[in-house]
Amino acid sequence: MLPKTTRMPVLKDSHIVKIAVELENQQQNAQLIEFDQRHPLTSIIQDLCSNWNILDAENYALQFCEQNYKNYVTEKNRNEVKNGSVLRLRYSPSKTAHDILEILKCGNIPEKTQVLENLSTLSIDLTFALEFIKEQGLSLIITMIEDEKVVGDMLKYSLISFVELMEHGTVSWDILQSNFITRNIFFINNPTTVPKEVVQCALSILENIVQNCTKSLCVEKDITLDNLLKLLQDSSSQVIQQNAIALINALFVKGDETKKRSIAATFATKQYRSVILSNVINTNIGTEMAHQLYILQTLTMGLLEHRMNTKMNAQDSDAHDKIKELRRIAFDDGIDNQADSTAKRQNNQYSTYYKKLGFKSDINPAQDFVEAPPGMLALDCMVYFARNFGQNYKKVVHENSCRADEHECPFGRTSIELVKLLCEILKIGESPSEQCQDFHPMFFTHDHPFEEFFCICIVILNKTWKDMRATNEDFAKVFSVVREQITRSLTGRPGNLDDFRSKIHSLTYSTITQLRQQERTSREDIESTASAIVNLKEKITPEIMKLIREQRLGYLVEGTRFSKYSRGVRSKDKFWYVRLSPNHKVIHYGDCDEKTVPTIEELSNKVLVIDIKQLLVGKECPHMKEMRGRKSAVNLGFSITFDNMDHATLDFVAPDETTFNYWTDGVNALLGLPMTSKQKEEDLKTLLSMEIKLRLLDTEGVDISKEPPPIPEDPENYDFCFEN
């Protein structure tokens, strides 16, 4: 029978923290108390009020008083009270909300302004916000904002309070009426008549109305892009700029296809692009601004999704005309104007041209565009390249049509695949991420950014294909390199397309190869110093050393032909052969010719391994005295000496360094000594690296930290150990 689990004693003080509590707006000293997390807050507040002779304890609550955190302490967040915390005893949310409403109804302007400023801070706290909304405070704030007599700081704090109250998401935006919406639109259209904070809040409010309210049409109808452009020109307030772009994004998302294309076309014009580039992007961009610009970029690029997912229609005459245009621009064939050409002759000629253009189907190139994505977007980009960069287009087509078939880079096929790749990289068709900030300034510098992007990349693709001397079988390898060229070039967020062109031209195939090798080596170096990897190496090193030893002895068993030397001079056509017996106990040797590999039985001489005394190398060898002038031979010389005086030394001059290393390692292995050659170190390093990689295949893509994760601290108690 298993013994009962012993319960560990629970420390009585584990739920008690020592804190200070100050009384709001009073000069009295703070109380230093022990805050017991197991006691109800009401009893703690009652004790505090008693110490300060406060009779109406039910009207008080505790509040955090950190610089950026002034929420009320509730039963839900009381665990955030830690040792050394300073809390404030003040009127409860319900009492405070009631007092604020009384002043807003009956107070004078300075009093109202003061409580509205206080309200704008308190409204951040959900506990207070719920009490204030329950007392109909939100309705009163809405009425004040609609009132044209409310201006200046009163208006500013009213709007800030409204935004904070609505931020909690407890009230539907559909409660707002047209008067409220019209009032906020007025602030946007007349920004110079109100404080900047008013414009800032109005933009935020209208964005939420567009996204979350059924009355969003009121905003779409009365807000003009020209007025939003004026707000973007004001570099003095980045919050206004980012809220303006957020509103534009909201209008884009909620608009129909016509509205979306209208907004995209407007912002593609030079006037709007220059404002974004000079007044928004070229400033010190914050996190939220970067996110809004990313959303704008994603939404405008997303308009390409329709063409990307549209397959070629056999009845689409415009698409067929574009394919013909590609042929005419590339070859200036003029066939369509030759009245005497027969249809059969034309078709044969077309097929030749379309084959040179690199289409899979040279009989009917339209079939190349039935895959979606990239669909018709690929044809659009190819035609844009041909029309706007005619010389580059002709150069790419003609260079490849003149190459040997196995090395040509098919323009049609590669262009279609490239457009597909660019759509993947830019995530065209995907909804914007909630946290991403990956926008690219260069896409705001041209009215056809994607097409220009394609034109740069197709030239690079063709160059990379040539550098790699690729064939059609290397298609995937080439695109792997091109993807890396593009993504690495985008990483630095080039300011314009020319900067991108310069960057990607510098990332040649050889450069990418070097970078890959450097990163692989760096990653391996980092991983090799991780304690887990070091321990693994120590564990498997003996296995690797055993494998190397077996290889060396196997080499000796196979045997080697050595040249004979007489008085330091190599004897022509005189050789001797040495090999180890399979049981590793006897060394056999004897004369041989240049071509024959004698068997053990054919070798007349032998010595016992047990009689070997030591191994000598280099200048230590007796036969090296006659070869002092031959440095290469000295470096490859070694001798085996014996305890048995009946045997002279066996003197060798290895034919190459590898043989020297293998034999010296092998003899040392026979003697039970460490192998000392450089070749052994290289073999050990190579085999260790391969073995480590094989064992870590399942962790591919996982970062291995240098140090193991820390052992977690002991729990506060062991109540999870139950008795059986």
PDB file of C-alpha atoms in Angstrom, residues 225-226 229 261-277 444-449:
ATOM      1  CA  LEU A 225     -11.117  63.220 -49.215  1.00  0.00           C
ATOM      2  CA  ASP A 226      -9.972  66.787 -49.885  1.00  0.00           C
ATOM      3  CA  LEU A 229      -5.971  65.584 -47.231  1.00  0.00           C
ATOM      4  CA  ARG A 261     -11.619  52.130 -56.556  1.00  0.00           C
ATOM      5  CA  SER A 262     -12.443  55.816 -56.311  1.00  0.00           C
ATOM      6  CA  ILE A 263     -10.521  56.175 -53.034  1.00  0.00           C
ATOM      7  CA  ALA A 264      -7.590  54.145 -54.402  1.00  0.00           C
ATOM      8  CA  ALA A 265      -7.494  56.206 -57.598  1.00  0.00           C
ATOM      9  CA  THR A 266      -7.568  59.443 -55.609  1.00  0.00           C
ATOM     10  CA  PHE A 267      -4.682  58.417 -53.369  1.00  0.00           C
ATOM     11  CA  ALA A 268      -2.734  57.163 -56.384  1.00  0.00           C
ATOM     12  CA  THR A 269      -2.613  60.689 -57.824  1.00  0.00           C
ATOM     13  CA  LYS A 270       0.594  62.626 -57.418  1.00  0.00           C
ATOM     14  CA  GLN A 271      -1.055  65.293 -55.227  1.00  0.00           C
ATOM     15  CA  TYR A 272      -2.159  62.819 -52.566  1.00  0.00           C
ATOM     16  CA  ARG A 273       0.937  60.640 -52.795  1.00  0.00           C
ATOM     17  CA  SER A 274       3.259  63.604 -52.321  1.00  0.00           C
ATOM     18  CA  VAL A 275       1.376  64.673 -49.175  1.00  0.00           C
ATOM     19  CA  ILE A 276       1.667  61.187 -47.649  1.00  0.00           C
ATOM     20  CA  LEU A 277       5.346  60.924 -48.586  1.00  0.00           C
ATOM     21  CA  PHE A 444       3.291  55.313 -52.291  1.00  0.00           C
ATOM     22  CA  THR A 445       5.637  56.787 -54.915  1.00  0.00           C
ATOM     23  CA  HIS A 446       3.894  55.643 -58.106  1.00  0.00           C
ATOM     24  CA  ASP A 447       0.369  55.451 -59.471  1.00  0.00           C
ATOM     25  CA  HIS A 448       1.001  51.855 -60.687  1.00  0.00           C
ATOM     26  CA  PRO A 449       3.228  50.515 -57.897  1.00  0.00           C
TER      27      PRO A 449
END
